[in-house]
CSV table of C-alpha atoms and ligand atoms in Angstrom, one decimal:
chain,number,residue,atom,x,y,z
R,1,UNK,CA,5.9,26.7,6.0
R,2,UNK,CA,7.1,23.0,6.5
R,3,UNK,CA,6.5,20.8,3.9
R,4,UNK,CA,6.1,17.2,4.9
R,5,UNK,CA,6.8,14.0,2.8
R,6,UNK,CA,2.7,13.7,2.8
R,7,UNK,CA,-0.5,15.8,4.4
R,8,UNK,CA,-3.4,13.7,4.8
R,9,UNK,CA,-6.7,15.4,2.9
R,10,UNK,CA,-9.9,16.5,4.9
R,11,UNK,CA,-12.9,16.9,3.9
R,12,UNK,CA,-14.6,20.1,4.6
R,13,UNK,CA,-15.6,19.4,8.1
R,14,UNK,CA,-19.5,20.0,7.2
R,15,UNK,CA,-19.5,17.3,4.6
R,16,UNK,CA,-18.1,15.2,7.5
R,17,UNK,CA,-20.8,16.4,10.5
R,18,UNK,CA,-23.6,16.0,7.7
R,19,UNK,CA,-22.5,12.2,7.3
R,20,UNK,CA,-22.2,11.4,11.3
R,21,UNK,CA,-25.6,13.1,12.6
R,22,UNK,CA,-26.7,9.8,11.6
R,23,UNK,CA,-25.1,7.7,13.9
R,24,UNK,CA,-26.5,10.1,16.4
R,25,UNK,CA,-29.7,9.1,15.5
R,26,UNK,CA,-29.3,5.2,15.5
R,27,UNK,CA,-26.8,5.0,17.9
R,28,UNK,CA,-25.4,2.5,16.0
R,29,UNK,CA,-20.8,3.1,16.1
R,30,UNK,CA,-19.6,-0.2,14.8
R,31,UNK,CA,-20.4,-3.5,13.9
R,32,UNK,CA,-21.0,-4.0,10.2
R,33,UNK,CA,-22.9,-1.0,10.5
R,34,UNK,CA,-24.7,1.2,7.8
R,35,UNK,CA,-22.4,3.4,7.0
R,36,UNK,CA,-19.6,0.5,6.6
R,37,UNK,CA,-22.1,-1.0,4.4
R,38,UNK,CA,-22.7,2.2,2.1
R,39,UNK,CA,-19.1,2.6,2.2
R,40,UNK,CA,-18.3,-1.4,1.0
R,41,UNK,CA,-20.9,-1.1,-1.8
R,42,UNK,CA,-19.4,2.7,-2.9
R,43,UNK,CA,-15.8,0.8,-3.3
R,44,UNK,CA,-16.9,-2.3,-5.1
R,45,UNK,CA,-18.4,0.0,-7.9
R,46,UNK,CA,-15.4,2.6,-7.9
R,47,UNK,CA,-13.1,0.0,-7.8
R,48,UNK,CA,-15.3,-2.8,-9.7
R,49,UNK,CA,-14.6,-5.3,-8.1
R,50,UNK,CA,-16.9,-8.1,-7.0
R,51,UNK,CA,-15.8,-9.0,-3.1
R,52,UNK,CA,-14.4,-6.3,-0.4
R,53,UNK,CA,-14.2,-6.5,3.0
R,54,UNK,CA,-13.5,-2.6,4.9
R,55,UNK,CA,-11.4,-3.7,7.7
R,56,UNK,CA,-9.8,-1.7,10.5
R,57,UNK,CA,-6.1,-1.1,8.9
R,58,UNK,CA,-3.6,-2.2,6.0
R,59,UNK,CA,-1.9,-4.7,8.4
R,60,UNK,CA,-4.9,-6.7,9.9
R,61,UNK,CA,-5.9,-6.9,5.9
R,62,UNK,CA,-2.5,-8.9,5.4
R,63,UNK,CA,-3.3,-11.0,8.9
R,64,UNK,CA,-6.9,-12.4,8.0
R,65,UNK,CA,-5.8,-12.8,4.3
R,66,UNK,CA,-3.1,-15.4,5.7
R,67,UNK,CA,-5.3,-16.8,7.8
R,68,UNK,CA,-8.2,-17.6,5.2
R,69,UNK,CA,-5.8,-19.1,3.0
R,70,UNK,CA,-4.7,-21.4,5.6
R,71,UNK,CA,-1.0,-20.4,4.5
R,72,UNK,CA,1.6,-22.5,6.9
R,73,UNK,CA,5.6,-23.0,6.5
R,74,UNK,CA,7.3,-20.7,4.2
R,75,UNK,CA,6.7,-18.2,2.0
R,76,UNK,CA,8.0,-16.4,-0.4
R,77,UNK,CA,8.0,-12.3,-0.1
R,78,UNK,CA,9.4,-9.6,-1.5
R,79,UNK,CA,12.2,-7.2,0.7
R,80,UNK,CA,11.4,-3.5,-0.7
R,81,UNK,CA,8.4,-2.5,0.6
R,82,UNK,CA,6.8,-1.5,3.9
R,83,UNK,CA,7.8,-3.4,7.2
R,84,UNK,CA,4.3,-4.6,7.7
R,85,UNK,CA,4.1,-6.9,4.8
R,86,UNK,CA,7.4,-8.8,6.5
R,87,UNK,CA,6.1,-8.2,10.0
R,88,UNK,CA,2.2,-9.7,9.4
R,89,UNK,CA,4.1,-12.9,8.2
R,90,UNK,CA,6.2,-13.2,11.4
R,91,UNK,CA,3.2,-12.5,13.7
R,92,UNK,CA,1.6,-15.4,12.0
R,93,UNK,CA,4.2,-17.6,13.1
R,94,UNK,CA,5.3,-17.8,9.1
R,95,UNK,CA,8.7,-18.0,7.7
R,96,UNK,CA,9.5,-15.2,5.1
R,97,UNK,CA,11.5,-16.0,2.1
R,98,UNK,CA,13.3,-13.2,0.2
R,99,UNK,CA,13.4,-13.4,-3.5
R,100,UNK,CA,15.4,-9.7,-4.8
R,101,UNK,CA,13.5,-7.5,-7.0
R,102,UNK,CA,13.9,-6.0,-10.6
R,103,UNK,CA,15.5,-2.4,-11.6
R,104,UNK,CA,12.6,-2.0,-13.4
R,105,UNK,CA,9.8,-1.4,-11.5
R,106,UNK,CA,11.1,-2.1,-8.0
R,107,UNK,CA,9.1,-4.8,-7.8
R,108,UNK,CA,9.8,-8.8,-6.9
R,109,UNK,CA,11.6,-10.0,-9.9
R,110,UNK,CA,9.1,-13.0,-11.0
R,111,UNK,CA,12.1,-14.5,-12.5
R,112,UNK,CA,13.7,-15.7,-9.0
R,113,UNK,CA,10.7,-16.4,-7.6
R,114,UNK,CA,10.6,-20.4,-9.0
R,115,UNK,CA,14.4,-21.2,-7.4
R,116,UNK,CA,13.3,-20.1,-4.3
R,117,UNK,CA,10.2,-22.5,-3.7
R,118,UNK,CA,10.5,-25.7,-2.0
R,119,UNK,CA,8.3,-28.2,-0.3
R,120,UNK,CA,7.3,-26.0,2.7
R,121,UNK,CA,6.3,-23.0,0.5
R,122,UNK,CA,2.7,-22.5,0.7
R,123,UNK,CA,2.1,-18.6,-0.9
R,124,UNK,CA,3.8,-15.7,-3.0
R,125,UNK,CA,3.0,-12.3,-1.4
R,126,UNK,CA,4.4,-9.2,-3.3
R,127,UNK,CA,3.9,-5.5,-3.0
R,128,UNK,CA,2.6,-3.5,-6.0
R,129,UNK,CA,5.9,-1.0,-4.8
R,130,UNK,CA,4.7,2.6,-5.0
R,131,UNK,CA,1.2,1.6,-7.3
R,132,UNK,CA,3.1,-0.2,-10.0
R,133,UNK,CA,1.6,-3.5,-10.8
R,134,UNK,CA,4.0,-7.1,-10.1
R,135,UNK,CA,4.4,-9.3,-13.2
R,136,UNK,CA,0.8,-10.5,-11.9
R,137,UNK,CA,0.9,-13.0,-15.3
R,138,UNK,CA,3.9,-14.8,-14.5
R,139,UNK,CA,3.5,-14.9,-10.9
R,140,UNK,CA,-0.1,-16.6,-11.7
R,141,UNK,CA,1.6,-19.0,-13.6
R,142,UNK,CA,4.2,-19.9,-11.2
R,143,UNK,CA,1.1,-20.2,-8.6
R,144,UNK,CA,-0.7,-22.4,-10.6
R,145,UNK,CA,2.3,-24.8,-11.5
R,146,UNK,CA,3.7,-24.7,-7.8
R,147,UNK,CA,-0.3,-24.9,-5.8
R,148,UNK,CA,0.5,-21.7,-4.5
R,149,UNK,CA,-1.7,-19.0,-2.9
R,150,UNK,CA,-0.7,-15.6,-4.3
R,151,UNK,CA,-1.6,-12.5,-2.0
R,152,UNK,CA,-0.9,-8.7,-3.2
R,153,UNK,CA,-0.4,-6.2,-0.8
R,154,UNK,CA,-2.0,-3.8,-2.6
R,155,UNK,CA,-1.8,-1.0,0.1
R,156,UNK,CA,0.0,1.8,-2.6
R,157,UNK,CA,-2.3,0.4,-5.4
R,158,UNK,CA,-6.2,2.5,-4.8
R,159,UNK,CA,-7.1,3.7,-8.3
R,160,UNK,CA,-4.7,2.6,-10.3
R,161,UNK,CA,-5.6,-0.1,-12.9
R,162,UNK,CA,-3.8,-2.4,-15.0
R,163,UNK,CA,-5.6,-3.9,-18.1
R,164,UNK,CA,-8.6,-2.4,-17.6
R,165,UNK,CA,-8.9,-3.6,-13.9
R,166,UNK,CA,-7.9,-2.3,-10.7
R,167,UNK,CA,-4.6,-3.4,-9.6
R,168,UNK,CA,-6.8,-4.5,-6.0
R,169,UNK,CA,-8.2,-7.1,-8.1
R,170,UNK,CA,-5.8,-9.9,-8.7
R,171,UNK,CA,-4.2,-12.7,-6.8
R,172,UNK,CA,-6.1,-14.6,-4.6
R,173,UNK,CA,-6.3,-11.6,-2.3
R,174,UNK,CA,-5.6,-8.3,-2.9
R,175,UNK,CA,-5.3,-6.2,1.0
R,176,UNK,CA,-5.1,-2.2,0.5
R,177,UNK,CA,-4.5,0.3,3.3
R,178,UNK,CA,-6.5,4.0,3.4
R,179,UNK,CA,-4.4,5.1,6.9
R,180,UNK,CA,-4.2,8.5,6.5
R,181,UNK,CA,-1.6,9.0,4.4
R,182,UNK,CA,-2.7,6.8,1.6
R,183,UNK,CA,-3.9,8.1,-2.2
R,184,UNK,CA,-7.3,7.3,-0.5
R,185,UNK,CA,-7.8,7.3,3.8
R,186,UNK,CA,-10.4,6.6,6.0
R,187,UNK,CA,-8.3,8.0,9.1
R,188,UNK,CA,-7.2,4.0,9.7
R,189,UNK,CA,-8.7,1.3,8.0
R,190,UNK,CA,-8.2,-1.0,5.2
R,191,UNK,CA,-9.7,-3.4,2.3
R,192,UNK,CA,-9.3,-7.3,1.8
R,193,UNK,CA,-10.2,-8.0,-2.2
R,194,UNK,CA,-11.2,-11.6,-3.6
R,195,UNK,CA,-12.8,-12.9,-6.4
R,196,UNK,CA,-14.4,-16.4,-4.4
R,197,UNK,CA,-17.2,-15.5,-2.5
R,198,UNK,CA,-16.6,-18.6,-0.2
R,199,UNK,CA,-13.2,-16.9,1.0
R,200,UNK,CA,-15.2,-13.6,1.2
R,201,UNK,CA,-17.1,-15.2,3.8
R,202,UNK,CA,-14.2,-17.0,5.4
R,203,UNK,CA,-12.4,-13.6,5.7
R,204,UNK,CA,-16.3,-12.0,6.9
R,205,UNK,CA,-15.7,-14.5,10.5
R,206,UNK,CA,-12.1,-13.8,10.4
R,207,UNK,CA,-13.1,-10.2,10.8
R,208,UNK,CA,-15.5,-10.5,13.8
R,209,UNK,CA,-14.0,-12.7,16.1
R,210,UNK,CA,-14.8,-15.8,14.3
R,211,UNK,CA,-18.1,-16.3,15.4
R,212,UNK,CA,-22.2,-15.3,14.1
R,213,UNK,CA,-24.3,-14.7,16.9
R,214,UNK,CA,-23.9,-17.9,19.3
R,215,UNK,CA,-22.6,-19.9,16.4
R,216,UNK,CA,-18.3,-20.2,16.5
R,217,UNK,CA,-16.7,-21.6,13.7
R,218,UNK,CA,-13.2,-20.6,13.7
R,219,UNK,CA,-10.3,-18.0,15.7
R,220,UNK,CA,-11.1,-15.4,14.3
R,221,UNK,CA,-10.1,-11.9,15.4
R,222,UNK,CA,-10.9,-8.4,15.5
R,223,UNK,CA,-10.5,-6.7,12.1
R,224,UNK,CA,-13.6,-4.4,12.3
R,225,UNK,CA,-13.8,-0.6,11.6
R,226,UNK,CA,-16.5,1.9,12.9
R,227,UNK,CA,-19.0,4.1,11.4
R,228,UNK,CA,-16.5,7.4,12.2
R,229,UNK,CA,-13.9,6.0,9.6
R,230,UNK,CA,-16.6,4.7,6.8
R,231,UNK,CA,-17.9,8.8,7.2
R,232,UNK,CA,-14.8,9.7,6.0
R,233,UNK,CA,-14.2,7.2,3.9
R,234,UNK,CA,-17.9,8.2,2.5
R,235,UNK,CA,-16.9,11.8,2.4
R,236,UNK,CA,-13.2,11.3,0.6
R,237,UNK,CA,-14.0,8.8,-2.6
R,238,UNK,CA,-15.7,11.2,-4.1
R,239,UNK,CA,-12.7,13.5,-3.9
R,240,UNK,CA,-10.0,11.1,-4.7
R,241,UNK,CA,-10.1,11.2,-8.7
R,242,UNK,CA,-9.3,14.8,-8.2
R,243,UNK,CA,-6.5,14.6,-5.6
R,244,UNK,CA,-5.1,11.8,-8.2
R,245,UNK,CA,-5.3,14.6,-10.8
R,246,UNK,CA,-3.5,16.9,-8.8
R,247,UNK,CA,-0.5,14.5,-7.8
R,248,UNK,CA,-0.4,13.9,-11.4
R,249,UNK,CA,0.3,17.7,-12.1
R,250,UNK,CA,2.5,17.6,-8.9
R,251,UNK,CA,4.2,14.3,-10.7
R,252,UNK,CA,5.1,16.1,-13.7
R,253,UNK,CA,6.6,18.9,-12.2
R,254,UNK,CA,9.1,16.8,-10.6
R,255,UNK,CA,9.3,15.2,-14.1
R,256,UNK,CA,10.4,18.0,-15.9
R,257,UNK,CA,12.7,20.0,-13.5
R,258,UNK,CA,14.9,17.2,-12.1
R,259,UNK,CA,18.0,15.9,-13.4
R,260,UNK,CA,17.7,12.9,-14.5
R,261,UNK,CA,21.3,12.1,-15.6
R,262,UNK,CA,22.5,11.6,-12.0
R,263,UNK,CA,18.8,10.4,-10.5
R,264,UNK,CA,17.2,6.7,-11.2
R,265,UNK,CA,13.1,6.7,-10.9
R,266,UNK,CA,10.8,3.7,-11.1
R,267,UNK,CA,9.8,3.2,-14.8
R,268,UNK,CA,5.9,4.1,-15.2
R,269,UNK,CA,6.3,2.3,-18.9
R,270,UNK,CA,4.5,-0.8,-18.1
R,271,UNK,CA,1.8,-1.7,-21.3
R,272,UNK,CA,-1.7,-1.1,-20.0
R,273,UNK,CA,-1.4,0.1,-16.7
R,274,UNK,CA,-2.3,3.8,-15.4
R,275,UNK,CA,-1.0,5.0,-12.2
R,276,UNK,CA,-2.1,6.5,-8.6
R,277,UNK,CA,0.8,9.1,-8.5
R,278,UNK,CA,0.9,7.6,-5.0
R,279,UNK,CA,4.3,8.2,-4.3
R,280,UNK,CA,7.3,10.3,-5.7
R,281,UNK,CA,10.5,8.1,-4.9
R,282,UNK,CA,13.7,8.8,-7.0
R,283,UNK,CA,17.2,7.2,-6.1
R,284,UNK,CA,20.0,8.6,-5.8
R,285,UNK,CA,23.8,8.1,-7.0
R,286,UNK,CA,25.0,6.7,-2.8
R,287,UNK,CA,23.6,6.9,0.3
R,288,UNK,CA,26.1,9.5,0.6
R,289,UNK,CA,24.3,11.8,-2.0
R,290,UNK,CA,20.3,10.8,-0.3
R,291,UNK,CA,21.9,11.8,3.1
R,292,UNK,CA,23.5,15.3,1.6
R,293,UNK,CA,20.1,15.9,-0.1
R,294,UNK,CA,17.8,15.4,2.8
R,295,UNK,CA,19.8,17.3,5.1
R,296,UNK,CA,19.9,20.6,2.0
R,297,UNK,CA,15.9,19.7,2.1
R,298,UNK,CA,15.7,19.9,6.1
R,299,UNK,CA,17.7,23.7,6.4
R,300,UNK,CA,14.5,24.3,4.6
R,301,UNK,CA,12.1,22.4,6.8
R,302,UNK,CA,11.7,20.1,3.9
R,303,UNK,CA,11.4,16.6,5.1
R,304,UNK,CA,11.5,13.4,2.6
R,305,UNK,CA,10.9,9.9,3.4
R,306,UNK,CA,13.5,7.1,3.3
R,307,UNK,CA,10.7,4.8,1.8
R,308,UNK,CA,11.6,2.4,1.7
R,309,UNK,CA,14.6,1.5,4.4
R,310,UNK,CA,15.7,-0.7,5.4
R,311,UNK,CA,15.6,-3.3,2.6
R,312,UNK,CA,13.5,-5.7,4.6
R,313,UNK,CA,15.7,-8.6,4.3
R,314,UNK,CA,17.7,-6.6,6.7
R,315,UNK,CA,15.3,-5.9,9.5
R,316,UNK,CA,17.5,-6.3,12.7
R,317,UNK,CA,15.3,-8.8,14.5
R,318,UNK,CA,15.1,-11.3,11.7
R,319,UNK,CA,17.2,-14.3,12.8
R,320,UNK,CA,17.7,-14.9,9.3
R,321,UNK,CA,19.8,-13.4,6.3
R,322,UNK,CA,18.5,-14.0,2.4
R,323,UNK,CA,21.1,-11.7,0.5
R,324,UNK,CA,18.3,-9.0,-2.1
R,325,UNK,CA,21.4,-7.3,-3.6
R,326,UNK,CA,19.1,-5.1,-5.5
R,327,UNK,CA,16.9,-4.1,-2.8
R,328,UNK,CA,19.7,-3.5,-0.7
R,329,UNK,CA,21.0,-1.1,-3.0
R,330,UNK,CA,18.0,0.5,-3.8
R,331,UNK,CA,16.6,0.8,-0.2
R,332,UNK,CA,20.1,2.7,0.4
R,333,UNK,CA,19.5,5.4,-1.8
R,334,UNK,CA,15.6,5.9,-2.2
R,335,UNK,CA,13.9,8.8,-1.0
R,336,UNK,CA,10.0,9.7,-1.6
R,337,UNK,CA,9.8,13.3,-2.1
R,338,UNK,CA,6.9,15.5,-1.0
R,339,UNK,CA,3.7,14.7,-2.7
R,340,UNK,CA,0.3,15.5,-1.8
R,341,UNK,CA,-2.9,17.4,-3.1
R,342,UNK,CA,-2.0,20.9,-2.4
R,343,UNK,CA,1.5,20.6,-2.6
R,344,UNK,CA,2.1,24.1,-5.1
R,345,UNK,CA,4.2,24.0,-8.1
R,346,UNK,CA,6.6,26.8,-6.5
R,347,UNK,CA,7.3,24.5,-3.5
R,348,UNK,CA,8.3,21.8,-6.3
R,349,UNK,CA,10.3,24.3,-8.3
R,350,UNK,CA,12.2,25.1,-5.0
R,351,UNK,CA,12.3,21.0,-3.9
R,352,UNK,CA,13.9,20.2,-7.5
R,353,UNK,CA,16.3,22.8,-7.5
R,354,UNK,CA,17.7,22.3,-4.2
R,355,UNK,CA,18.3,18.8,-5.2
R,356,UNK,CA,19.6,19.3,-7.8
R,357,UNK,CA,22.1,21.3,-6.4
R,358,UNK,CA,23.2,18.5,-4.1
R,359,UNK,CA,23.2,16.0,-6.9
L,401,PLP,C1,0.8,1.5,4.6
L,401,PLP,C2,1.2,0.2,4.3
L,401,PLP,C3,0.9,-1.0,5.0
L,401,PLP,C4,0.2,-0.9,6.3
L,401,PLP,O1,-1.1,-0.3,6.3
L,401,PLP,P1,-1.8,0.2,7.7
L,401,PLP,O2,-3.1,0.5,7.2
L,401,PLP,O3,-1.0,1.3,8.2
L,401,PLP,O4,-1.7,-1.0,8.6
L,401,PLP,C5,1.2,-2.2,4.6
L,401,PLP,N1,2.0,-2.3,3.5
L,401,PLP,C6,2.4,-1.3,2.7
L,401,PLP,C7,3.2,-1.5,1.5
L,401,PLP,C8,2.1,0.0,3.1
L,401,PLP,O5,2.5,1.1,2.4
C-alpha cells in the first residue's frame, strides 16, 4: 500500500455521530456554539493554559494575532518554516524581515535577531520548526529592550512543553493549527493563545466580524469555526497522548536504523523541553542526494515531504531578497519522512533501508 508523508487520524465514526446528534437537536452549527465552548474549555486544561480562542484555521490565527497587536511597518520573521507564517504578514500589508536560523534546532537564530531591528520594526514572529521550542528567553529579552510584540507560530508545537509549560504558551501570542494533518486536527481549524485577557477579548471581536450584537467596535473578520470541527476536535484530544506515544515508537525506529554519519537531524537536546514527535525531517548530504532518495522512496510508492522548501526568503513573488544562508541550505536538503499513528515498524525498516541505500 502507499505510504504518505502523513494520514490524518479518525475517530471511530460512532464516537463522532454520538457527539453531532446534538446539534441535531439544537440546531445550533456555528457561532460560539456549545460544542466550540466544551472544546475551548477541554484545551485550556490539556494544554493549561489560561486564554484560547478555537478559530477556523492555523493562518487566520496568525491574521487576528497581527491585528490585535496592532503590528505595522516591519517585522522580523524567520525563513524555514511553512509559507503561511511569510504569507499572513504580506496579506496584512506588513514587511517581513528575514533573520537566518541556527544548525541547532532549525530555529531563528536569537543571536541575529537584534542587527536586524530598526525603527519601523514593530514584532518578532518565529516558528517553533517541527515542535522544538525558539530561544523564547532571549527573544523575550530582546522584546522587552526593543518594545516589541513577540508572536509564536506555534502550529507544529500541540503537546509539547518546555519548562513545565506548553510550548503554546509564550510570547504575546502563541497561534497553533489542528488541519488535518497536525499532531492534533479538528478537520481545519486553529488556536490563538495569550496570557492578557484584554487581548483575549480584542482577538474574541477580531474573530466575529468585529462587532457584538448591534454594537461595532473594530474590522474585524471571520475567524470562526463550527460545531462539525469542535466534534472532532472533542472526539480526537482524548486520543492524542496515545498517537504522541506511537510517533514516539515510530521516532525511534527511524532513530536507530538510519545512518547517521551521512544524515543531519534537528537536535531534540534542548534542557527541559519534551517533544510532539510531530515531524520526522532529516537532511541530507545535497539536494542531489534528497532528490535520489525521494525518487528510490517513490518506485515504492513512498512519498516524503520537502518540508520545508523553499527557504522562505526565497518565495518567488517577494519583491525583496534578505540572504538566510542557513536556511537556504537547509531547506535544499530537508525531507520529513513518513510519520503518523499507524505507520508499522516494518514500513520504517523498509523506509530506512532504502535510504540508506541512496545515502
Ligand atoms: C500548518 C501550518 C500553518 C497553517 O495552518 P492552517 O491551519 O493550515 O492554516 C502555519 N504555519 C505552520 C508552521 C504550519 O505548519
Amino acid at each position: 500500500m502507499a505510504i504518505n508523508v502523513t494520514k490524518s487520524f479518525l475517530p471511530p465514526i460512532e464516537e463522532y455521530q454520538e457527539i453531532i446528534k446534538g446539534i441535531w437537536e439544537n440546531t445550533w452549527l456555528t457561532n460560539n456554539g456549545p460544542l466550540v465552548r466544551k472544546l475551548e474549555g477541554q484545551l485550556k486544561e490539556y494544554l493549561d493554559v489560561e486564554n484560547l480562542l478555537f478559530v477556523s484555521n492555523g493562518t487566520i490565527a496568525i491574521q487576528i494575532a497581527l491585528k490585535a497587536l496592532n503590528i505595522t511597518g516591519e517585522i522580523i520573521t524567520t525563513p524555514f518554516s511553512y509559507c503561511a507564517t511569510t504569507t499572513s504578514i504580506l496579506w496584512e500589508n506588513l514587511q517581513p524581515v528575514f533573520v537566518d536560523i541556527e544548525p541547532k534546532t532549525y530555529n531563528i537564530n536569537a543571536d541575529l535577531i537584534e542587527v536586524a531591528i530598526t525603527d519601523k520594526t514593530s514584532a518578532i514572529m518565529a516558528t517553533h520548526v517541527y515542535g522544538r521550542p525558539c530561544e523564547v528567553e532571549k527573544i523575550e529579552a530582546i522584546a522587552q529592550k526593543h518594545n516589541l510584540k513577540v508572536i509564536y507560530d506555534g502550529a507544529h508545537c500541540f503537546g509539547a512543553t518546555y519548562k513545565g509549560k506548553s510550548l503554546l504558551s509564550f510570547g504575546d501570542i502563541t497561534t497553533c493549527s489542528f488541519h488535518a494533518t497536525k499532531v492534533f486536527h479538528t478537520i481545519e481549524g486553529g488556536s490563538v493563545v495569550c496570557n492578557n485577557i484584554d487581548l483575549l477579548k480584542k482577538l474574541e471581536l477580531y474573530r466575529s466580524f468585529g462587532h457584538k450584537n448591534d454594537d461595532y467596535y473594530m474590522m474585524g473578520i471571520n475567524a470562526k469555526n463550527s460545531e462539525f470541527h469542535a466534534a472532532m476536535g472533542l472526539c480526537n484530544l482524548p486520543k492524542v497522548g496515545n498517537i504522541i506515544e506511537n510517533r514516539k515508537v515510530i521516532s525511534e525506529k527511524y532513530d536507530s536504523l538510519l545512518n547517521w554519519e551521512k544524515l543531519e537531524r534537528p537536535s531534540n537536546e534542548i534542557a527541559g523541553f519534551t517533544y510532539n514527535y510531530s515531524y520526522y525531517p532529516i537532511v541530507l548530504a545535497s539536494e542531489e542526494k534528497l532528490i535520489q532518495v525521494t525518487d528510490a522512496l517513490k518506485k515504492e510508492e513512498i512519498t516524503p515531504r520537502r518540508y520545508f522548501y523553499p527557504s522562505l526568503n526565497q518565495l518567488p513573488y517577494l519583491d525583496f531578497y534578505n540572504p538566510c544562508p542557513v536556511s537556504e541550505s537547509i531547506s535544499s536538503r530537508a525531507l520529513s519522512l513518513p510519520l503518523y499513528y499507524d505507520l508499522s515498524l516494518d514500513d520504517v525498516e523498509k523506509i530506512s533501508a532504502i535510504i540508506n541505500q541512496n545515502l
